[in-house]
Coordinates of C-alpha atoms and ligand atoms in Angstrom, one line a residue:
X1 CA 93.2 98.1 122.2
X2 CA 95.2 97.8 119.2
X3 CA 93.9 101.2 117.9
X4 CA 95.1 103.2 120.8
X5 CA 98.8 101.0 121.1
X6 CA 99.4 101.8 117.2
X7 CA 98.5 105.1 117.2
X8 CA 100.5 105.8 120.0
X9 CA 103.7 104.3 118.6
X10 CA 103.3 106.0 115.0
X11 CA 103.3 109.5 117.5
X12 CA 106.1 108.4 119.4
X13 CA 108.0 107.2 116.0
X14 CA 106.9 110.9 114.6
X15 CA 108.4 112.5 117.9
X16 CA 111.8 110.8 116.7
X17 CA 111.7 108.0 119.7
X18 CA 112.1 104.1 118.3
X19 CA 109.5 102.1 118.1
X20 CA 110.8 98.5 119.6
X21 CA 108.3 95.5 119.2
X22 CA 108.8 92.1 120.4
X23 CA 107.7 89.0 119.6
X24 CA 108.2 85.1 119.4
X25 CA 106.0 84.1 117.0
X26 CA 104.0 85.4 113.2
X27 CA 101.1 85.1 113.8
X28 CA 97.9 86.6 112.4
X29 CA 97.6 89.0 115.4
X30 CA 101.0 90.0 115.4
X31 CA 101.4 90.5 112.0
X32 CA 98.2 92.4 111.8
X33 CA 99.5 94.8 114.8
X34 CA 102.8 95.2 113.2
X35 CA 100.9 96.5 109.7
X36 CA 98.7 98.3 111.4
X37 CA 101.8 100.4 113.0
X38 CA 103.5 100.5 109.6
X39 CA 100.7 101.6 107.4
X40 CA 99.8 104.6 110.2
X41 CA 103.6 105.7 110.3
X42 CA 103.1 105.5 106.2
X43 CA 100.0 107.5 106.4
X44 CA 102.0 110.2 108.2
X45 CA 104.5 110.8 106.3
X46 CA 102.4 110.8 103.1
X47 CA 103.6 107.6 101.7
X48 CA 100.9 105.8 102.0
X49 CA 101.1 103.8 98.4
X50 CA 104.2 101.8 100.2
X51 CA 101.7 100.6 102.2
X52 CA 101.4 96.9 100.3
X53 CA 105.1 97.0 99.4
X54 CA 106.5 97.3 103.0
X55 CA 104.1 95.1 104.9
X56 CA 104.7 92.3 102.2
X57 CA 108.6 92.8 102.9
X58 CA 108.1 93.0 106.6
X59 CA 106.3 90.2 106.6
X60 CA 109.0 88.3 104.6
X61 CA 111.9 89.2 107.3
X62 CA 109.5 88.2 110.2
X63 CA 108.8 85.1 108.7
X64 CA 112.6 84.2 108.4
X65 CA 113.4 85.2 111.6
X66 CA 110.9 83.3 113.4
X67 CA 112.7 80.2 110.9
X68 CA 116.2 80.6 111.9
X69 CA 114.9 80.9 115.7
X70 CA 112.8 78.0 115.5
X71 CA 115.6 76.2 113.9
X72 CA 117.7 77.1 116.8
X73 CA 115.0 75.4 119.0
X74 CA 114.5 72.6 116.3
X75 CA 118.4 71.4 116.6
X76 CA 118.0 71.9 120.7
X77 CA 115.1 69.6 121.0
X78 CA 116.5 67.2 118.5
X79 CA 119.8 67.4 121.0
X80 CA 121.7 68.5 117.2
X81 CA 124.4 70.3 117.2
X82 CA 124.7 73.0 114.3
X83 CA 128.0 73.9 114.1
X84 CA 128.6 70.0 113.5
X85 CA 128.6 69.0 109.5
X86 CA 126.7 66.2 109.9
X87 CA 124.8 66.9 112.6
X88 CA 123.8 70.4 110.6
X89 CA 122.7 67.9 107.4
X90 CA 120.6 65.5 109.2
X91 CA 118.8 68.1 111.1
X92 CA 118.4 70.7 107.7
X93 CA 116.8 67.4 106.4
X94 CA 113.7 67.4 108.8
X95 CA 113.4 70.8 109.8
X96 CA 111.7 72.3 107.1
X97 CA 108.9 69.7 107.2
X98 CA 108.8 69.4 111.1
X99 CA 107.8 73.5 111.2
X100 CA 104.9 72.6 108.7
X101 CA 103.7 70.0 110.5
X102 CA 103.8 71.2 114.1
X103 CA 102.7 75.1 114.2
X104 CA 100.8 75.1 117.2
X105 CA 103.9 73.1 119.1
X106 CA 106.3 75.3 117.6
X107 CA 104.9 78.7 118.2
X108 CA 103.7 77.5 121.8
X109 CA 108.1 76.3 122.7
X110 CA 109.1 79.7 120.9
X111 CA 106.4 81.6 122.9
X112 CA 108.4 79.7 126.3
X113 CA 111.9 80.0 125.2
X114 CA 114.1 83.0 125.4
X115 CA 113.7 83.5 121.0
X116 CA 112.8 86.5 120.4
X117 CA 112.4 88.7 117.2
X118 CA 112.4 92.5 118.0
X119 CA 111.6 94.8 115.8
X120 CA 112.7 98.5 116.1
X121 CA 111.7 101.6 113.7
X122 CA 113.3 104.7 114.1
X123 CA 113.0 107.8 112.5
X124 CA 115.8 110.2 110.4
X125 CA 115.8 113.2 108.7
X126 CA 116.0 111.4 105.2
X127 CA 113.7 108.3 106.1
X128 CA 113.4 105.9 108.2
X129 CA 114.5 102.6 109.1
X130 CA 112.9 98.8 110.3
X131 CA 115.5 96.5 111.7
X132 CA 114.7 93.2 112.5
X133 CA 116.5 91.1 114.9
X134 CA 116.4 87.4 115.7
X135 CA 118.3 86.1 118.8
X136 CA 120.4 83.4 117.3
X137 CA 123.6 83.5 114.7
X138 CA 123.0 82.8 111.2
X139 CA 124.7 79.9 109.7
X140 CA 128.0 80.5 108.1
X141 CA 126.6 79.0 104.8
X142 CA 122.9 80.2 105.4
X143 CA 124.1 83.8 105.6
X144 CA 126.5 82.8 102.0
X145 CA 123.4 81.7 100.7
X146 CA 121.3 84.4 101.6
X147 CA 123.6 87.2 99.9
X148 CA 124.1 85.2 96.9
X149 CA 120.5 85.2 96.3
X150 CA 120.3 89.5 97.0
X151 CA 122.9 89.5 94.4
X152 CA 121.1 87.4 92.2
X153 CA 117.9 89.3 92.7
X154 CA 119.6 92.3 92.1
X155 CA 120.3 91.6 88.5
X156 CA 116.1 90.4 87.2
X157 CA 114.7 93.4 85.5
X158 CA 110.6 91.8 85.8
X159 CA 108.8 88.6 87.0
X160 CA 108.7 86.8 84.7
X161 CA 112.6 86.5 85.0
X162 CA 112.0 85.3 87.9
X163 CA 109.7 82.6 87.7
X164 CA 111.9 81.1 84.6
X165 CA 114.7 81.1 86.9
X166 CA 114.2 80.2 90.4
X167 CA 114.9 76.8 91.3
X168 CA 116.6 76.6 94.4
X169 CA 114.2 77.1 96.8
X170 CA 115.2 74.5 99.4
X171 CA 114.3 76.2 102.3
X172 CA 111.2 78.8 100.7
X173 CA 113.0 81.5 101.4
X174 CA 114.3 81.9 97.7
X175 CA 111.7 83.3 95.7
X176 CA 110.8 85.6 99.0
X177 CA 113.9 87.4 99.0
X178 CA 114.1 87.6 95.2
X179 CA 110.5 88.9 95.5
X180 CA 111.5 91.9 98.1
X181 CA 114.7 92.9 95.8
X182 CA 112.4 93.5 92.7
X183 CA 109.8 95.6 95.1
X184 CA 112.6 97.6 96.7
X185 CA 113.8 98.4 92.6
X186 CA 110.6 99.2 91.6
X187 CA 109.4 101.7 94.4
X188 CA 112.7 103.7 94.2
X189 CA 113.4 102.6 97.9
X190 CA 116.4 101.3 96.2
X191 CA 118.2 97.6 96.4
X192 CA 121.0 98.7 98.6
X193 CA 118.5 99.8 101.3
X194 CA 118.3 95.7 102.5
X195 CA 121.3 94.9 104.6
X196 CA 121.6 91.5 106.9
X197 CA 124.2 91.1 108.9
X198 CA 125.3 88.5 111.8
X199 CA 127.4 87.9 115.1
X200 CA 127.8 85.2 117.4
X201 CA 124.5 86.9 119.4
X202 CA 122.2 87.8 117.1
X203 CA 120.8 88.3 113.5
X204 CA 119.7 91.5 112.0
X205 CA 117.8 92.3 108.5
X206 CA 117.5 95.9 108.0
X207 CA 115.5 97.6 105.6
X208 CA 115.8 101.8 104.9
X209 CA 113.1 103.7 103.8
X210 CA 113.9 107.1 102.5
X211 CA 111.0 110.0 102.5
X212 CA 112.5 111.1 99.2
X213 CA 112.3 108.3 96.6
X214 CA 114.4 107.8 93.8
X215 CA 111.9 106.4 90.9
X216 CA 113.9 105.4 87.8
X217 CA 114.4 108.1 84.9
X218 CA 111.7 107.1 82.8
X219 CA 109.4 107.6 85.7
X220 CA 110.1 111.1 86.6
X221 CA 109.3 111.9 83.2
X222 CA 105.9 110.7 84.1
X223 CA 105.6 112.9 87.1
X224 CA 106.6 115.5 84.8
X225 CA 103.8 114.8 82.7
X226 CA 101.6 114.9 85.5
X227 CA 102.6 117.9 87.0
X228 CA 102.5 119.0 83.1
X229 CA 98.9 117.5 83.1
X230 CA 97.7 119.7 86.3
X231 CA 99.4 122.9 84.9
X232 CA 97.0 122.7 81.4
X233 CA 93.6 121.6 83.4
X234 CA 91.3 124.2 82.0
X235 CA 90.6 126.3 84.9
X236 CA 86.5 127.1 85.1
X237 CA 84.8 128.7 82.6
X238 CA 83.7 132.3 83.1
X239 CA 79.7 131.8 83.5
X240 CA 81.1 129.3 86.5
X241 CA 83.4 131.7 88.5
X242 CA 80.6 134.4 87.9
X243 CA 78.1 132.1 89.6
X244 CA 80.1 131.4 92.2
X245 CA 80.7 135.4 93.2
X246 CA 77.2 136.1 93.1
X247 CA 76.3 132.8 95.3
X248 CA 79.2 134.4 97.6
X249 CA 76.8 137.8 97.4
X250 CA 73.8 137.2 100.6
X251 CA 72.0 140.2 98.8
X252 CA 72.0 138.7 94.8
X253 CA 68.2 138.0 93.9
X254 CA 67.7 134.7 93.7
X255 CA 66.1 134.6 90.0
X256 CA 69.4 136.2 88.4
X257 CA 70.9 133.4 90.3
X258 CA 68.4 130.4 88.8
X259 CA 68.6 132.1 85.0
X260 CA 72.6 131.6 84.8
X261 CA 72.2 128.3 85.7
X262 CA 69.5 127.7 83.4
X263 CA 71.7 128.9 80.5
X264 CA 73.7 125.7 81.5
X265 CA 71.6 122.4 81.0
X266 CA 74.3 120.4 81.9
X267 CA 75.0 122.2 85.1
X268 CA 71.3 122.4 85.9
X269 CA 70.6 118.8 85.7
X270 CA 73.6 118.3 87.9
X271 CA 72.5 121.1 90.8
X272 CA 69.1 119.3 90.6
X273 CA 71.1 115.5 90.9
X274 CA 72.9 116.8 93.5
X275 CA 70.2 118.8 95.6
X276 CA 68.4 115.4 95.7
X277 CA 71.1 113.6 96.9
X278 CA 72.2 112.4 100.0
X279 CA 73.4 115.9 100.6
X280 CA 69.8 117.2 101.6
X281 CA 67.4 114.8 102.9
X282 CA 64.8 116.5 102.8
X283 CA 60.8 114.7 102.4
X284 CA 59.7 117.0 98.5
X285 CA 61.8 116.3 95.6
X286 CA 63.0 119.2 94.1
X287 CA 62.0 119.8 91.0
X288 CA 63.3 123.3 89.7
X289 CA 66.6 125.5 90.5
X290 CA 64.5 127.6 92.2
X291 CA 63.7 125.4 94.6
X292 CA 66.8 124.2 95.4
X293 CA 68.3 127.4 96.1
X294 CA 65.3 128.1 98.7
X295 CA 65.9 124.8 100.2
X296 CA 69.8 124.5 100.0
X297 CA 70.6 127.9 100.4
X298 CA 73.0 130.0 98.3
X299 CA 76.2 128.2 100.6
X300 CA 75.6 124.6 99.5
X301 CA 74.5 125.9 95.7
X302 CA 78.0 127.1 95.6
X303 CA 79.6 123.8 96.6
X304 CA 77.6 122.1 94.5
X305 CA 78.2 124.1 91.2
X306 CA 82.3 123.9 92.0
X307 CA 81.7 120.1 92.5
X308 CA 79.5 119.6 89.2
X309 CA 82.0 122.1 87.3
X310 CA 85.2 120.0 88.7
X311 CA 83.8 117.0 87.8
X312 CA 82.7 117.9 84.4
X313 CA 85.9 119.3 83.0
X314 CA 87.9 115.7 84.4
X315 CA 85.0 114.3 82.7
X316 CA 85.3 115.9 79.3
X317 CA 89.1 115.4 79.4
X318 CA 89.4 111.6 81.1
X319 CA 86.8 109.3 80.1
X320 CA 86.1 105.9 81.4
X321 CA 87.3 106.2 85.4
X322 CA 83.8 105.1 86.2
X323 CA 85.3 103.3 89.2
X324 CA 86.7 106.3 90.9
X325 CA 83.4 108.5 90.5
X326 CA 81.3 105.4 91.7
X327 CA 84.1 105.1 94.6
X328 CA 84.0 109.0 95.3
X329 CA 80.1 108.5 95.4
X330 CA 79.6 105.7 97.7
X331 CA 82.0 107.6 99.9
X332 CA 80.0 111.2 99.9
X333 CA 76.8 109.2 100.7
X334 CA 79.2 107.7 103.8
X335 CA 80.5 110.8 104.9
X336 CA 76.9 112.4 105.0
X337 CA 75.3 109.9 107.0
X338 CA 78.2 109.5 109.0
X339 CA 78.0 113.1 109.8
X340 CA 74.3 112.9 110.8
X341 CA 75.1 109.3 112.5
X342 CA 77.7 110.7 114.9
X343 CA 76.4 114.2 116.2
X344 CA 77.9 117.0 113.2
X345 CA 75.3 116.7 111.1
X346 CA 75.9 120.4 110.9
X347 CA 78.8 119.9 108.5
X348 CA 77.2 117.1 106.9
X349 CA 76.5 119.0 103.5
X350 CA 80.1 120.0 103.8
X351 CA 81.9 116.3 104.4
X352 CA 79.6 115.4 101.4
X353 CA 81.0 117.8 99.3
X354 CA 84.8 116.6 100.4
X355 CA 84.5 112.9 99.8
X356 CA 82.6 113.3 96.7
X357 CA 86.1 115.0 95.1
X358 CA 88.4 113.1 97.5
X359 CA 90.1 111.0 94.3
X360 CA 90.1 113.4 91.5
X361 CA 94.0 113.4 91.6
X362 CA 94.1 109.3 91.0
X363 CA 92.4 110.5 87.6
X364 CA 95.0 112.5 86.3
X365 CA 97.0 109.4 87.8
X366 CA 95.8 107.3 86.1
X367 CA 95.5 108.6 82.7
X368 CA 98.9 110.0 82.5
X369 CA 100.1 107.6 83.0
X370 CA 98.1 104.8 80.9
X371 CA 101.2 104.6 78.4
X372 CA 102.9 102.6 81.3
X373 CA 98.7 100.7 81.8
X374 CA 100.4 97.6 79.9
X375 CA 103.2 97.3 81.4
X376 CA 101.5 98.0 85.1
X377 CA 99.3 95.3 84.4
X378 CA 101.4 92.8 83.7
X379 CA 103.6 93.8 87.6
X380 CA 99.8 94.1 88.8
X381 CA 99.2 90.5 87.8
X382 CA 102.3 88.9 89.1
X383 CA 102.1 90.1 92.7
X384 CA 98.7 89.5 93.1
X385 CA 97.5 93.3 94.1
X386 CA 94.4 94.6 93.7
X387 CA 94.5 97.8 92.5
X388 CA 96.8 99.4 90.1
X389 CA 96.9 103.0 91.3
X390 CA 99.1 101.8 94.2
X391 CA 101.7 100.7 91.7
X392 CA 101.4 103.4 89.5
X393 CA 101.9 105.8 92.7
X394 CA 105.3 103.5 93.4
X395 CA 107.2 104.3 90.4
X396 CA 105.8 107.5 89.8
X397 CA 106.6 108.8 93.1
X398 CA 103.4 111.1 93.7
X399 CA 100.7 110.2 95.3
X400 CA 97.2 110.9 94.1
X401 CA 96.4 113.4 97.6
X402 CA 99.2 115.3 96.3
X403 CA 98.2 115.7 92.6
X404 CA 94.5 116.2 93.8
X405 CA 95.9 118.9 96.3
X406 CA 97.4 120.6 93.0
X407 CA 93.9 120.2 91.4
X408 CA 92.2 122.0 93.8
X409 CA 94.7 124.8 94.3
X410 CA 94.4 125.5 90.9
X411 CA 90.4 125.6 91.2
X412 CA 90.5 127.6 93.8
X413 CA 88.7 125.2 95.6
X414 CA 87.2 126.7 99.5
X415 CA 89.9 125.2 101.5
X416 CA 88.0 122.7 103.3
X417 CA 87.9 121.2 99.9
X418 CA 91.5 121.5 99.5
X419 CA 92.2 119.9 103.0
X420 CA 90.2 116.9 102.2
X421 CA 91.6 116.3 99.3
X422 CA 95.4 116.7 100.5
X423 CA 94.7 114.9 103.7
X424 CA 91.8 112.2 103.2
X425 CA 95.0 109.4 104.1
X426 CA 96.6 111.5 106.4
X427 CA 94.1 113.0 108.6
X428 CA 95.7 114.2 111.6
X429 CA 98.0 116.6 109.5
X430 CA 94.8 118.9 108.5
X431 CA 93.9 121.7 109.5
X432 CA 92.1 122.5 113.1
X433 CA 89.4 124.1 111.1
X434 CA 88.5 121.5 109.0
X435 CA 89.1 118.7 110.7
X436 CA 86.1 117.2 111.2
X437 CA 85.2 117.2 107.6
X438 CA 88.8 115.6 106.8
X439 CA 88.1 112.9 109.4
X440 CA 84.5 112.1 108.1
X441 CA 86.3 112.0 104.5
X442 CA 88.5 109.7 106.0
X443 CA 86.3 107.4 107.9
X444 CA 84.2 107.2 104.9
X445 CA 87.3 106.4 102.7
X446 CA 88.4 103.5 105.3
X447 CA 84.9 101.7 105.2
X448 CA 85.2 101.7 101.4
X449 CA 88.7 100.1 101.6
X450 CA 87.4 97.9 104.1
X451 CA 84.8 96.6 102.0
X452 CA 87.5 96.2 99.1
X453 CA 89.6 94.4 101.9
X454 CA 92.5 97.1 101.5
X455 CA 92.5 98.2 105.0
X456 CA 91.3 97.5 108.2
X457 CA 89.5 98.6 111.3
X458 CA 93.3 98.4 113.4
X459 CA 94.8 101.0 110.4
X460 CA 92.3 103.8 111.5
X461 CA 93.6 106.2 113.1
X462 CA 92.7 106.2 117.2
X463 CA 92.6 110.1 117.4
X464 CA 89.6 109.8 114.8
X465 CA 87.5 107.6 116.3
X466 CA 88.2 109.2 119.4
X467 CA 86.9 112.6 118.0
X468 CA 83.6 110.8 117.4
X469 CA 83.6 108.4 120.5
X470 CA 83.7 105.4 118.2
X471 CA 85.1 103.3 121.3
X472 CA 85.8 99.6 119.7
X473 CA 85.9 97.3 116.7
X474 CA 82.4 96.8 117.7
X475 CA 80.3 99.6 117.2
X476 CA 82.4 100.6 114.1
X477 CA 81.5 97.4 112.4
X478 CA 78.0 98.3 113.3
X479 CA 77.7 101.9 112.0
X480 CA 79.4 100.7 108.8
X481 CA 76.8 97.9 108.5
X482 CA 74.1 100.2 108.9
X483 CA 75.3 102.9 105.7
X484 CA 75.6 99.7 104.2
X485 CA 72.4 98.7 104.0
X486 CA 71.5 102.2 103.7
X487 CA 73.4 102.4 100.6
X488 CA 72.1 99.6 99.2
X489 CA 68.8 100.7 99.4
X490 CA 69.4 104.0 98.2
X491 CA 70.7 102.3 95.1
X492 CA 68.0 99.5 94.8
X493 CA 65.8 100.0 91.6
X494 CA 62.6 102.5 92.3
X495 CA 59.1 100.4 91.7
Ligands
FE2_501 FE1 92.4 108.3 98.1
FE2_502 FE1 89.2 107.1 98.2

């Protein structure tokens, strides 16, 4: 199961052994295992906005390698010999098109020849690194070629350099590389961290990732901005904290308890929203505070006014991140039936609470740093992603668990909220205690991306399913159809 074989490697890569893969051919299975070990290990070590970035470089140097092997095999079936001129310009002359044309062939002789590509990723203090190695020499002039082009790369500043400029891209290869310099710049991970190197064995294209990245100057005055941002939230107002210690107080009378928040429309009509929701099924509606304490309980009502209150003041001081909320509340409605659907419905009420604040740091991301939103769009554009926070996390170098982490400190958020928050990418670094609530968080989270197509089944983490004997592909898919369709009709128009 890929699950259980990725997991396992991002543990023993954790542990400080290499990772070594092998393989002959790119396929989609292989490159889907290969991301799938990359985007845990990322997870991990909190670097999951990378994510995109690596796999698409990976994915570049497994695609060359795989070229120079099959054009080893290429020139040995053809009876060509390489190191001969002419030999070398007749074969370079049909290669590329012979490859394109005969996929199955090729990948079915590569699969029976002794062409390999390895892959090994190993762990240092500072980062880590992915070497890639292809079991024929590089060609002299391919290898002169190559560098020219890093050099080349080295110098663009944005795309659209690029695309004014690229011409020579005889072998495809060109724009690739050029492609993977400007994402290496951009992340911080640095130009200089792409080495490719040759001897009469063997080919090797190494790429090192440091934990610690290096964003340019103008972006760590972002990140000061943000951390500026987190340090002036308004913390909550008096009437809130005071709610909260009586809620905290099993022996308050209830009525004191239902007047304060009476005082406060807006907070009522949000303790009544959110006492109907898919927090507490239960078969009345609620129709007063009163009620809802006697049927939530004074645990829950406490949750739920920190929620509303957290909420409102990102609310009053961001506006228009519709998308998050709506994300954060298709999640909670996951994470609560997810609870129910596989046996902890006891901390259901809980896991909704957690995946309903699960993003607040990408708001302060993202408005912080909305100065850069022009220029962010235009790099969004050109590379084709989807969202823009990933970017924005890439040259800022913070990622939105982190800044939601500092959110929630400041709050004094309970600390399952906190743990959530910090660790809804990076489950299996919560705490014991509230683990169950991070991993529904999580799972919750993942069956959103899925449904975005950002992720996939084979990126979840195996421990997690395991904690909910969620055994295969199969009956995932199915539970996640099922809060589908339950979502949907939970938001279909009353009659
Ligand atoms: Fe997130
Ligand atoms: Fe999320």
């Amino acid at each position: 199961m890929i699950v259980s074989q990725t997991s396992k490697m991002a543990s023993d890569f954790d542990n400080g052994q290499t990772i070594a893969l092998s393989l002959s051919y790119h396929n989609k299975a292989v490159i889907r295992f290969v991301s799938s070990v990359i985007s845990k290990i990322l997870a991990r070590n909190n670097l999951i906005y990378l994510q995109d970035t690596i796999i698409t470089i990976l994915r570049e140097i497994i695609v060359n390698a795989v070229k120079a092997n099959s054009k080893r095999l290429y020139f040995r079936v053809q009876s060509l010999d390489m190191t001969d001129e002419e030999d070398y310009n007749l074969g370079m002359q049909h290669f590329k098109e012979f490859i394109l044309d005969n996929q199955a062939f090729v990948e079915d002789e590569l699969k029976k020849s002794d062409y390999k590509v390895v892959i090994y990723i190993k762990k240092f203090e500072a980062g880590f690194s992915i070497n890639v190695q292809n079991n024929s020499p590089i060609h002299p002039d391919e290898l002169k070629r190559i560098k020219s082009r890093i050099e080349k790369a080295k110098k663009y500043n944005d795309f659209s350099e690029v695309y004014c400029d690229v011409t020579d891209d005889s072998e495809g290869e060109g724009l690739g590389l050029v492609l993977t310099v400007l994402f290496l710049k951009s992340t911080g991970i640095g130009v200089n961290s792409l080495q490719i190197s040759s001897n009469e064995k063997i080919t090797q294209t190494s790429l090192l990732v440091p934990f610690q990245l290096k964003p340019a100057v103008v972006m760590n005055k972002i990140q000061q901005q943000i951390l500026d941002e987190v340090r002036d939230l308004p913390t909550f107002p008096e009437h809130i904290t005071e709610l909260e210690k009586l809620c905290a107080n099993s022996e308050v009378d209830y009525r004191i308890i239902a007047d304060k928040i009476s005082l406060d429309p807006s907070l009522s009509v949000s303790v009544l929203k959110l006492s109907n929701s898919a927090a507490f099924i239960t078969r009345k509606r609620i129709e007063t505070i009163g009620e809802a304490i006697n049927i939530i309980g004074l645990k829950n009502l406490r949750a739920i006014i920190i929620a509303s209150s957290a909420r409102r003041i990102l609310d009053e001081r961001y506006s228009s991140f519709r998308q998050v909320w709506d994300h954060c509340n298709k999640t909670a409605f996951y994470a609560r039936h997810l609870a129910a659907k596989l046996g902890v419905e006891r901390i259901g009420q809980n896991a909704y609470m957690a995946a309903l604040l699960h993003d607040l740091g990408k708001i302060v991301l993202l408005s912080t740093s909305s100065a850069l939103s022009e220029w962010m769009l235009t790099l969004v554009r050109n590379r084709g992603m989807r969202s823009s926070t990933v970017i924005e996390e890439v040259s800022i170098g913070i990622s939105h668990s982190s800044i939601g982490e500092k959110i929630a400190r400041k709050w004094n958020l309970p600390e399952y909220l906190v743990d959530a928050i910090e660790w809804h990418h990076a489950p299996l670094s919560s705490r014991k205690e509230y683990r169950d609530v991070v991993y529904l968080t999580y799972l919750a989270d993942k069956m959103c991306a899925i449904e975005d197509k950002k992720s996939d089944f084979f990126y979840i983490e195996e421990e997690v399913l395991e904690r909910f004997n969620i055994n295969n592909e199969e009956s995932f898919t199915e539970i996640h159809a099922d809060l589908m369709k339950k979502f949907a009709e939970h938001n279909a128009p009353k009659q």
